[in-house]
PDB file of C-alpha atoms in Angstrom:
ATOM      1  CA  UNK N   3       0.000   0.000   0.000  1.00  0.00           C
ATOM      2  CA  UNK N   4       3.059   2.289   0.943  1.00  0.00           C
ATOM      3  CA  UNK N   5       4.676   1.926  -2.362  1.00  0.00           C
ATOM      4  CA  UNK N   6       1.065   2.415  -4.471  1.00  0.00           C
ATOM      5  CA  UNK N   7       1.140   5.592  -2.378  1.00  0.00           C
ATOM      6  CA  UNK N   8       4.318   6.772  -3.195  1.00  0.00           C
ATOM      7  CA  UNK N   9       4.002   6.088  -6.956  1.00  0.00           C
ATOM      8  CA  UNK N  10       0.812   7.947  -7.014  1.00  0.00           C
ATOM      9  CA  UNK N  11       2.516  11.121  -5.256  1.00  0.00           C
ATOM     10  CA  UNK N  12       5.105  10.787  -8.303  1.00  0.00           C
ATOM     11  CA  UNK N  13       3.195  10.564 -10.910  1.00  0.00           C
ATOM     12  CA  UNK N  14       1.027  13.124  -9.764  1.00  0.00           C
ATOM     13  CA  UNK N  15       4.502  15.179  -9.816  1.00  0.00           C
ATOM     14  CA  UNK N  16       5.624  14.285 -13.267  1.00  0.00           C
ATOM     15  CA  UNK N  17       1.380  14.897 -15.039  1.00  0.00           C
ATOM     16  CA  UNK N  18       1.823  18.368 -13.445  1.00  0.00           C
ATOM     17  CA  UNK N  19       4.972  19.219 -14.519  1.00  0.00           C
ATOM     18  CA  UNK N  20       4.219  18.506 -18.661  1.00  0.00           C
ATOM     19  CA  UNK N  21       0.734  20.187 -18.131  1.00  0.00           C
ATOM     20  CA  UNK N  22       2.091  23.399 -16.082  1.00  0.00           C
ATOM     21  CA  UNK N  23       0.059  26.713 -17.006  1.00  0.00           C
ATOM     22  CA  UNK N  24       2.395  28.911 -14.507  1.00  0.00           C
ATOM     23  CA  UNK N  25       5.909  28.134 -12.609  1.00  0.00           C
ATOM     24  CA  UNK N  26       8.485  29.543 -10.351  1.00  0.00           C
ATOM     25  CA  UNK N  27      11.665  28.119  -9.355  1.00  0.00           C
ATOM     26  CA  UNK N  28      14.606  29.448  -7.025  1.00  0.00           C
ATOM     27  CA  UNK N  29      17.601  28.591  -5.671  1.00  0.00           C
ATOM     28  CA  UNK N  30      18.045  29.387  -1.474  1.00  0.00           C
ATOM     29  CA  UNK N  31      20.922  29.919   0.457  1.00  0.00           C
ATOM     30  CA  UNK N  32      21.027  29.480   3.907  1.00  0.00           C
ATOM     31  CA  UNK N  33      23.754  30.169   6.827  1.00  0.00           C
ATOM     32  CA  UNK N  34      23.228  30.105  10.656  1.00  0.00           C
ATOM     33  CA  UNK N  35      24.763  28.857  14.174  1.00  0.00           C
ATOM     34  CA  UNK N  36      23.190  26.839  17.350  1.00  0.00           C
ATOM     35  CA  UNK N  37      21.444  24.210  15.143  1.00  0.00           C
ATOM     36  CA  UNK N  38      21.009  20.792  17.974  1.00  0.00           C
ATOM     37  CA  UNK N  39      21.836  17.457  17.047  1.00  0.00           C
ATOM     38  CA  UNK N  40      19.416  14.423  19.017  1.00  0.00           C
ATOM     39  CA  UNK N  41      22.888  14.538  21.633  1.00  0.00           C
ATOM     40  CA  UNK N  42      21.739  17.993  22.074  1.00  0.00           C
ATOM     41  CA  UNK N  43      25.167  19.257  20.669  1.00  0.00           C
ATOM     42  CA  UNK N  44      24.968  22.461  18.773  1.00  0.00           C
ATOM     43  CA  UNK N  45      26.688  22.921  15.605  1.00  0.00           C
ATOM     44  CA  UNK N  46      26.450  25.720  12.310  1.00  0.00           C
ATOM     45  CA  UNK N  47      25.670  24.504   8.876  1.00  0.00           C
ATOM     46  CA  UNK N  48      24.820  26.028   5.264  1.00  0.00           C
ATOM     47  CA  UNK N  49      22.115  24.798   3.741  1.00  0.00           C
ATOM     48  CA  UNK N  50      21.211  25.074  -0.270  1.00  0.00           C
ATOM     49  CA  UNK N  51      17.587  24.364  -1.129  1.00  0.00           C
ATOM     50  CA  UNK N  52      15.986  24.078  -4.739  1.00  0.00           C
ATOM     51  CA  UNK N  53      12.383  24.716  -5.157  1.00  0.00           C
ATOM     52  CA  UNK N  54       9.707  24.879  -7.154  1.00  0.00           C
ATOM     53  CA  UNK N  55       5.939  25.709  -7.226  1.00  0.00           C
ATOM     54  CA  UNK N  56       3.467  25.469 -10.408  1.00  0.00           C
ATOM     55  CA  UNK N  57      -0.458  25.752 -11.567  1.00  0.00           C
ATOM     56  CA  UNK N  58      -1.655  23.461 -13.536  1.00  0.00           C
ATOM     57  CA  UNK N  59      -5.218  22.658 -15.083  1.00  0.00           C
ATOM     58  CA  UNK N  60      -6.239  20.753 -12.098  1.00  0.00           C
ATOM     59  CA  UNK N  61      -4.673  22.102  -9.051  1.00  0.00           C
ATOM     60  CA  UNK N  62      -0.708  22.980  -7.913  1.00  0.00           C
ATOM     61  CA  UNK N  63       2.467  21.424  -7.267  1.00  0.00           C
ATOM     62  CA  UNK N  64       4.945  21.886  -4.677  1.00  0.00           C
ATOM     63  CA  UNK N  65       8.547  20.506  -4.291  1.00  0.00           C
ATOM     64  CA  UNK N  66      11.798  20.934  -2.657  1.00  0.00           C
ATOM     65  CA  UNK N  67      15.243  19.200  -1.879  1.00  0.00           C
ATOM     66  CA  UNK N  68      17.584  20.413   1.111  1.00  0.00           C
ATOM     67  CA  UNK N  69      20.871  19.711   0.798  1.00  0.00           C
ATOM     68  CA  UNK N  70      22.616  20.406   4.419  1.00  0.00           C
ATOM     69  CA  UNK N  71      26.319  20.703   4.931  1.00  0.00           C
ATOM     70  CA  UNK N  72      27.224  20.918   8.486  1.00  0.00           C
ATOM     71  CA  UNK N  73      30.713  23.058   9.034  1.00  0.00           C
ATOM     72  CA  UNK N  74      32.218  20.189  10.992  1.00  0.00           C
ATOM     73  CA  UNK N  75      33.233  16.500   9.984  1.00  0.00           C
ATOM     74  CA  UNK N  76      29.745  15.214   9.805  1.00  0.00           C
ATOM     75  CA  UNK N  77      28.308  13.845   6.853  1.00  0.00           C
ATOM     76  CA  UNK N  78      25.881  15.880   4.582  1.00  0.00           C
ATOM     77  CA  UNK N  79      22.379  15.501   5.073  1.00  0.00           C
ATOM     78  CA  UNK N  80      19.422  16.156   2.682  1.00  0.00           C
ATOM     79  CA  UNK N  81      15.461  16.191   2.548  1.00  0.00           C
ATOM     80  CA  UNK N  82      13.191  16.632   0.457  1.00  0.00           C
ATOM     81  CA  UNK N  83       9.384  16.904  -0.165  1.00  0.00           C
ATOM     82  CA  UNK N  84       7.257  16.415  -3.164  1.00  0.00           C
ATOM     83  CA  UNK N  85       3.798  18.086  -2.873  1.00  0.00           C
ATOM     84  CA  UNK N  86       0.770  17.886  -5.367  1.00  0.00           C
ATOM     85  CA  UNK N  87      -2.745  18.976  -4.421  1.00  0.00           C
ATOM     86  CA  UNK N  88      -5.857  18.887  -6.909  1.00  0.00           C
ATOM     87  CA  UNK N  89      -8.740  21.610  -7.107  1.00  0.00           C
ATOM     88  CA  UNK N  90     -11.694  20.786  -5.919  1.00  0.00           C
ATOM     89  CA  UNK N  91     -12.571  24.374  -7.386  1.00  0.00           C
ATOM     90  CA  UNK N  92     -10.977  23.834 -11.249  1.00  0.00           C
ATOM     91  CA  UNK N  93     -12.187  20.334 -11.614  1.00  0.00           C
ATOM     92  CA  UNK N  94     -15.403  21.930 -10.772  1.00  0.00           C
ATOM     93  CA  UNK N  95     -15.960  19.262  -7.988  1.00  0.00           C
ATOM     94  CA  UNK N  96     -17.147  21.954  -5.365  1.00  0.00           C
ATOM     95  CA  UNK N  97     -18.058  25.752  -6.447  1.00  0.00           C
ATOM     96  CA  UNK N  98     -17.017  27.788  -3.300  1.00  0.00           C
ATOM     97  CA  UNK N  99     -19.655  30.808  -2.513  1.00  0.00           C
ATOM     98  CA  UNK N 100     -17.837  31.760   0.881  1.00  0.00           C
ATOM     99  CA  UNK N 101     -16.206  35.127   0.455  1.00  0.00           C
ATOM    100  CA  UNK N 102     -13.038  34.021   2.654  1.00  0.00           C
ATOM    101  CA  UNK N 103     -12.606  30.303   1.296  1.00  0.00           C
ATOM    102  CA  UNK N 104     -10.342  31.107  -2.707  1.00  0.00           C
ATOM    103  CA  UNK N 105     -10.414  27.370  -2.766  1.00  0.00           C
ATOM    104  CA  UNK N 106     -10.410  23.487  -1.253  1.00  0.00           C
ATOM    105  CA  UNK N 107      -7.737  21.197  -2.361  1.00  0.00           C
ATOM    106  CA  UNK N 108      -7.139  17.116  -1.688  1.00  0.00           C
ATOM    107  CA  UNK N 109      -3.285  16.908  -0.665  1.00  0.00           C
ATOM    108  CA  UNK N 110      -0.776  14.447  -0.569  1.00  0.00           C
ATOM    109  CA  UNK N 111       2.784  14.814   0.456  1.00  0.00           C
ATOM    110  CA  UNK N 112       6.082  12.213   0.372  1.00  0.00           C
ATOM    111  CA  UNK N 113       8.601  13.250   2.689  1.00  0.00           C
ATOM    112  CA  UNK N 114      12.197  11.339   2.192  1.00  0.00           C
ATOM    113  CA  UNK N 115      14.795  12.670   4.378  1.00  0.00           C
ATOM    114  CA  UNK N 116      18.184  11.129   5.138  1.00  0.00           C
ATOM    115  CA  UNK N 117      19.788  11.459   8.778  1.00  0.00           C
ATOM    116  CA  UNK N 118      17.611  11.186  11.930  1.00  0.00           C
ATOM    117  CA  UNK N 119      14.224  12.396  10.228  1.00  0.00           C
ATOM    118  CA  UNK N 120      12.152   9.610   9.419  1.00  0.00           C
ATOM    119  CA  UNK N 121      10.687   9.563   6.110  1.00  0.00           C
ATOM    120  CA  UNK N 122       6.850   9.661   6.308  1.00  0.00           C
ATOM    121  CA  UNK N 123       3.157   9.466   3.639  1.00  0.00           C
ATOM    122  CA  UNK N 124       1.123  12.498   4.058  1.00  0.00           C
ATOM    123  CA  UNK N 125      -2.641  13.148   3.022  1.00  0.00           C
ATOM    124  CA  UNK N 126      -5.552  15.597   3.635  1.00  0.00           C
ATOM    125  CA  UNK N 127      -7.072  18.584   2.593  1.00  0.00           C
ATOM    126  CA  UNK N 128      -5.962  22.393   1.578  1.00  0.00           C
ATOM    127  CA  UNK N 129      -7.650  24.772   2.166  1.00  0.00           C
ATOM    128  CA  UNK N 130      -6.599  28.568   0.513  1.00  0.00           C
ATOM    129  CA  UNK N 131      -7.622  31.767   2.297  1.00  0.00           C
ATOM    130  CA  UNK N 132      -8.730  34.831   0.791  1.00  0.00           C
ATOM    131  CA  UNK N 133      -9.106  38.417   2.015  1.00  0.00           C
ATOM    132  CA  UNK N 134      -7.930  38.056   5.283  1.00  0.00           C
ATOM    133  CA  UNK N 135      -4.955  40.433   4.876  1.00  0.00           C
ATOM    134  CA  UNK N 136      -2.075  37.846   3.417  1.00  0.00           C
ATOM    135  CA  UNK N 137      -1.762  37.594  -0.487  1.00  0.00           C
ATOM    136  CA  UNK N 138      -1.665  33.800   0.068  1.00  0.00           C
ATOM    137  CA  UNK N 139      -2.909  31.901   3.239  1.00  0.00           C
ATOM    138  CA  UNK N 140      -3.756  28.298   3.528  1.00  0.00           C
ATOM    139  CA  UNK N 141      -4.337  25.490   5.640  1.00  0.00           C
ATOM    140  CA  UNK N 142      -3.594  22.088   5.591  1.00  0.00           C
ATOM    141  CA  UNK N 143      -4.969  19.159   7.492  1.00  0.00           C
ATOM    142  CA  UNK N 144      -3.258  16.178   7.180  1.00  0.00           C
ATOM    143  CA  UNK N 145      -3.212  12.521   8.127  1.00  0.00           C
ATOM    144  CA  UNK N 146       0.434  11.680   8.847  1.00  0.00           C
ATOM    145  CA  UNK N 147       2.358   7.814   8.704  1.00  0.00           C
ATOM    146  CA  UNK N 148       6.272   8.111   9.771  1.00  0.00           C
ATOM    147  CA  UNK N 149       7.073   4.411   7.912  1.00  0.00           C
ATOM    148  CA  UNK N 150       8.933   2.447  10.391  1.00  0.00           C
ATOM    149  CA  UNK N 151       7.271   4.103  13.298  1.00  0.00           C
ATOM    150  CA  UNK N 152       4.172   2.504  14.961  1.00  0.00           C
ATOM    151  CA  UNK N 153       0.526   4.010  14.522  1.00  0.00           C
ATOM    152  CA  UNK N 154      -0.052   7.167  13.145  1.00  0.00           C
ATOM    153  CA  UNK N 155      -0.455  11.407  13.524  1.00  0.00           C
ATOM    154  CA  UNK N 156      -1.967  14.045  12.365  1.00  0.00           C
ATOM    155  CA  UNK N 157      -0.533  17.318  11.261  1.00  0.00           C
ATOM    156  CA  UNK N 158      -1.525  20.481  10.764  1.00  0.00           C
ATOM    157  CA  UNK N 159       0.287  23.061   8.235  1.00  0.00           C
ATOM    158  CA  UNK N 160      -0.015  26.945   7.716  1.00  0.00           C
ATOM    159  CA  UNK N 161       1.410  28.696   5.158  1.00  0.00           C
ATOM    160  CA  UNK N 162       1.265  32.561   4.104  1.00  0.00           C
ATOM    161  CA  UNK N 163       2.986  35.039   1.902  1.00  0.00           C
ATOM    162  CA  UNK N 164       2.525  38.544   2.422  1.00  0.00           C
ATOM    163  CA  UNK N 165       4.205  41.475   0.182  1.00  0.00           C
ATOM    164  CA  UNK N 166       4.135  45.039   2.203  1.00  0.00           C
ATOM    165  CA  UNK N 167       6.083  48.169   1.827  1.00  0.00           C
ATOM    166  CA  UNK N 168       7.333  50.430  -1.117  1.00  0.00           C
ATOM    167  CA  UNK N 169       6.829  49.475  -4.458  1.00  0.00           C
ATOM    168  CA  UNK N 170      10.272  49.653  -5.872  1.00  0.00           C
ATOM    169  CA  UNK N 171      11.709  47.774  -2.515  1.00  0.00           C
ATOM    170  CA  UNK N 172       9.133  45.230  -1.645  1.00  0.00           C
ATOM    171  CA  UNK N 173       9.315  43.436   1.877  1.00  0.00           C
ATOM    172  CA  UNK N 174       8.280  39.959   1.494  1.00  0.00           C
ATOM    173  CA  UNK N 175       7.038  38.013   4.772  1.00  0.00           C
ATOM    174  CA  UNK N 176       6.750  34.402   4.203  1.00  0.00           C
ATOM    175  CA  UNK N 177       6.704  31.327   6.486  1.00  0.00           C
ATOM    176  CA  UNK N 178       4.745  27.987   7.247  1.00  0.00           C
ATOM    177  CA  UNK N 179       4.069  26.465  10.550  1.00  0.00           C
ATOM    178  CA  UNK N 180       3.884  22.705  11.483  1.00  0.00           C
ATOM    179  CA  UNK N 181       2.347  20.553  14.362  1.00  0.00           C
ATOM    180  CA  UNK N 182       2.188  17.269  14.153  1.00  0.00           C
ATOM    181  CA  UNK N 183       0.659  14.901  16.944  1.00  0.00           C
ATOM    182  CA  UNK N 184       2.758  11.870  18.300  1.00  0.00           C
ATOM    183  CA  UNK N 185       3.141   8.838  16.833  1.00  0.00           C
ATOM    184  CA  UNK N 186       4.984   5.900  18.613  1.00  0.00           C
ATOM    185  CA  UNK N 187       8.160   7.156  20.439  1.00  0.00           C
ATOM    186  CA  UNK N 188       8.319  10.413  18.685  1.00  0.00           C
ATOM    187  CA  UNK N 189       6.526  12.871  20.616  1.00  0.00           C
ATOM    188  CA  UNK N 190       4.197  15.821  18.752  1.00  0.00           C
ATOM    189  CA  UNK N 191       6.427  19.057  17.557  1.00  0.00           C
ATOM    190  CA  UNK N 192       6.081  22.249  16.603  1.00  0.00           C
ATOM    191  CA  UNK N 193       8.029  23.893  13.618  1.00  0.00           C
ATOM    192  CA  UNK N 194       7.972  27.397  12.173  1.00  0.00           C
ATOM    193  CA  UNK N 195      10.162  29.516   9.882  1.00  0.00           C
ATOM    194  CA  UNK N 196       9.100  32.940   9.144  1.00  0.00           C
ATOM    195  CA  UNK N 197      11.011  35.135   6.869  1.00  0.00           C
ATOM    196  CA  UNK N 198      11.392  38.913   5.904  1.00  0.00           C
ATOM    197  CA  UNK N 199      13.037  39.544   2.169  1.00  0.00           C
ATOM    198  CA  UNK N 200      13.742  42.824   0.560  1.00  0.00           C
ATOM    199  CA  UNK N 201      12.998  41.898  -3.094  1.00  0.00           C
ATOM    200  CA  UNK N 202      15.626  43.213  -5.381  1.00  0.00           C
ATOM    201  CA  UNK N 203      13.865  42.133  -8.208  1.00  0.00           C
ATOM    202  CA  UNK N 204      11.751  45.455  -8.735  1.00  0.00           C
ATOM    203  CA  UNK N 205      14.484  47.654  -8.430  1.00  0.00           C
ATOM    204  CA  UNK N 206      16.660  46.122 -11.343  1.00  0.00           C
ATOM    205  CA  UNK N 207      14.069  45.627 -13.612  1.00  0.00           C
ATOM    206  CA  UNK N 208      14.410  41.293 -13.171  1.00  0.00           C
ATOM    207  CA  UNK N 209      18.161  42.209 -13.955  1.00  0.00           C
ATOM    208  CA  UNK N 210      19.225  40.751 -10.273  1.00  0.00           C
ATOM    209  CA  UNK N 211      16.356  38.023  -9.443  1.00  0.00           C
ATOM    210  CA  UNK N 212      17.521  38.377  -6.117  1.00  0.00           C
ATOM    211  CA  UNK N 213      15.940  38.094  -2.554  1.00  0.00           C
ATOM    212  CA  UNK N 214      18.019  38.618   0.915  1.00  0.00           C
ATOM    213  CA  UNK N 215      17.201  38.781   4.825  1.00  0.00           C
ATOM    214  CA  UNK N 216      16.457  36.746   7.226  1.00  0.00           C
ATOM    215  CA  UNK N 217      14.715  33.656   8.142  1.00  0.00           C
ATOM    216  CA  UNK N 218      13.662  32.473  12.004  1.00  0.00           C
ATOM    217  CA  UNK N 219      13.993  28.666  12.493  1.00  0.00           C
ATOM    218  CA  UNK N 220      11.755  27.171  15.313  1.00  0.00           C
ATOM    219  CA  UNK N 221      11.440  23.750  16.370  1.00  0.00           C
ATOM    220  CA  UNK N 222      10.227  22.396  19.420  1.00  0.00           C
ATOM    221  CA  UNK N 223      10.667  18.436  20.072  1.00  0.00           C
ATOM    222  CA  UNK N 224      13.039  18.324  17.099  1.00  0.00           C
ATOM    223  CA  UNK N 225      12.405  14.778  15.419  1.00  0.00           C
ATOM    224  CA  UNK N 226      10.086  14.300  18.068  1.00  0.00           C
ATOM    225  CA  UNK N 227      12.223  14.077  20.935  1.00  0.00           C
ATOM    226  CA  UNK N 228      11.267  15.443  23.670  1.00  0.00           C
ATOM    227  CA  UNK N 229      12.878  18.570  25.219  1.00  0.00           C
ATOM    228  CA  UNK N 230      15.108  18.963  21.804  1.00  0.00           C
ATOM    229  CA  UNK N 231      14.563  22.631  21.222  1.00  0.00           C
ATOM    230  CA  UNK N 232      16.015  24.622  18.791  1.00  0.00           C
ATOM    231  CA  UNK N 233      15.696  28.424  17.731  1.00  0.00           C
ATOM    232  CA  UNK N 234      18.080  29.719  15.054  1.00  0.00           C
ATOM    233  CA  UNK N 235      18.104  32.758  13.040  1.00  0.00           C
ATOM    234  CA  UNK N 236      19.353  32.264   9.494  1.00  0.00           C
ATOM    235  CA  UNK N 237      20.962  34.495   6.670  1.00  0.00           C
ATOM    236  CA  UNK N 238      18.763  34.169   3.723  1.00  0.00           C
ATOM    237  CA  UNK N 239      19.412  34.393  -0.241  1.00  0.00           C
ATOM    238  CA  UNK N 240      16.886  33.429  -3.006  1.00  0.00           C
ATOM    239  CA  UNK N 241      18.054  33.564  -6.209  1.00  0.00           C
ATOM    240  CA  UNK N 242      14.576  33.174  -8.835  1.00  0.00           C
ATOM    241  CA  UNK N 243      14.209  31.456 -12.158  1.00  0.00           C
TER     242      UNK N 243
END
């Protein structure tokens, strides 16, 4: 059932991709200090992280792949998620009346990290917010299965963008929080990373696709162990495609 699951999730991936009607991709940089290994040691790392987000006829597509190089002897880690979620709204499935629900959306996510993450099958529903003061807001509840871990969680996801300030230096305030519940020995945990980025794109006409500032890293219970807290600011770079 697992692996009908997973190949589902990927060919979901690969449909979307030929069929895309809008896309974005970027390339992140990211530097900071006092990340905590399960030991509890603390250590500094850089992290590079290719993403990319597209529309297609039938709903949107989300993906990215960490690649984490601690600045000590350890080995590199990565992770990666792959994303697709299907309109209810565009395959005319539901027609949504409510003047703060934009749209509902049936989710799946494959998470496949290397290290002490766990990889894990997510599924649920999306739901995207409208005129509540972001320029995009949703929410995601999921039903969550770490594989190798026994019963399962639930997890619930918020994401926002939010563009403020003057026109020719935009201010971009992204971010996503997690929870997820507990499931077997790994107890529930809280994640968050907000970010503010002064958008140099504007300024240079597209000439320097270039984002910079700073990201706030968040995670209580840290692979669900409990009492592993970590809070890290991080230097931020997104270079867009």
């Amino acid at each position: 059932m697992k692996i009908i699951w997973t190949l589902l999730v990927l060919l979901s991936f690969v449909g979307e991709l030929r069929a895309a009607d809008w896309s974005e991709t970027n390339i992140q940089y990211l530097q900071g200090s006092n990340y905590l290994r399960p030991n509890t040691d603390r250590y500094s790392q850089s992290l590079i992280t290719v993403e990319h987000i597209s529309g297609w006829a039938y709903g949107n597509n989300f993906f990215f792949f960490d690649i984490q190089s601690p600045d000590t002897q350890d080995k590199t880690v990565t992770y990666g998620e792959i994303s697709p979620a299907f309109s209810l709204g565009k395959m005319d499935l539901v027609r949504v009346k409510d003047r703060f629900v934009k749209d509902i959306l049936l989710q799946l996510n494959l998470e496949f990290p290397t290290g002490p993450a766990r990889r894990a099958n997510l599924s649920g529903v999306t739901i995207e917010w409208q005129n509540l003061w972001f320029d995009y807001l949703a929410t995601q509840f999921l039903y969550r299965d770490v594989l190798g871990v026994e019963g399962t969680s639930q997890q619930l996801t918020i994401v926002w963008s939010k563009v403020f300030g003057p026109s020719n230096w935009p201010i971009r305030f992204n971010g996503f929080l997690d929870w997820t519940g507990a499931e077997g020995h790994m107890r529930e945990n809280l994640q968050m990373q907000p970010s503010l980025l002064l958008d140099l794109a504007k300024k240079t006409n597209n000439k320097v696709p270039l984002r910079i500032g700073m990201e706030y890293n968040f995670w209580q219970n840290k692979y669900g162990i409990r009492g592993l807290n970590q809070s890290v600011p991080q230097f931020k770079a997104v270079w867009i495609f």
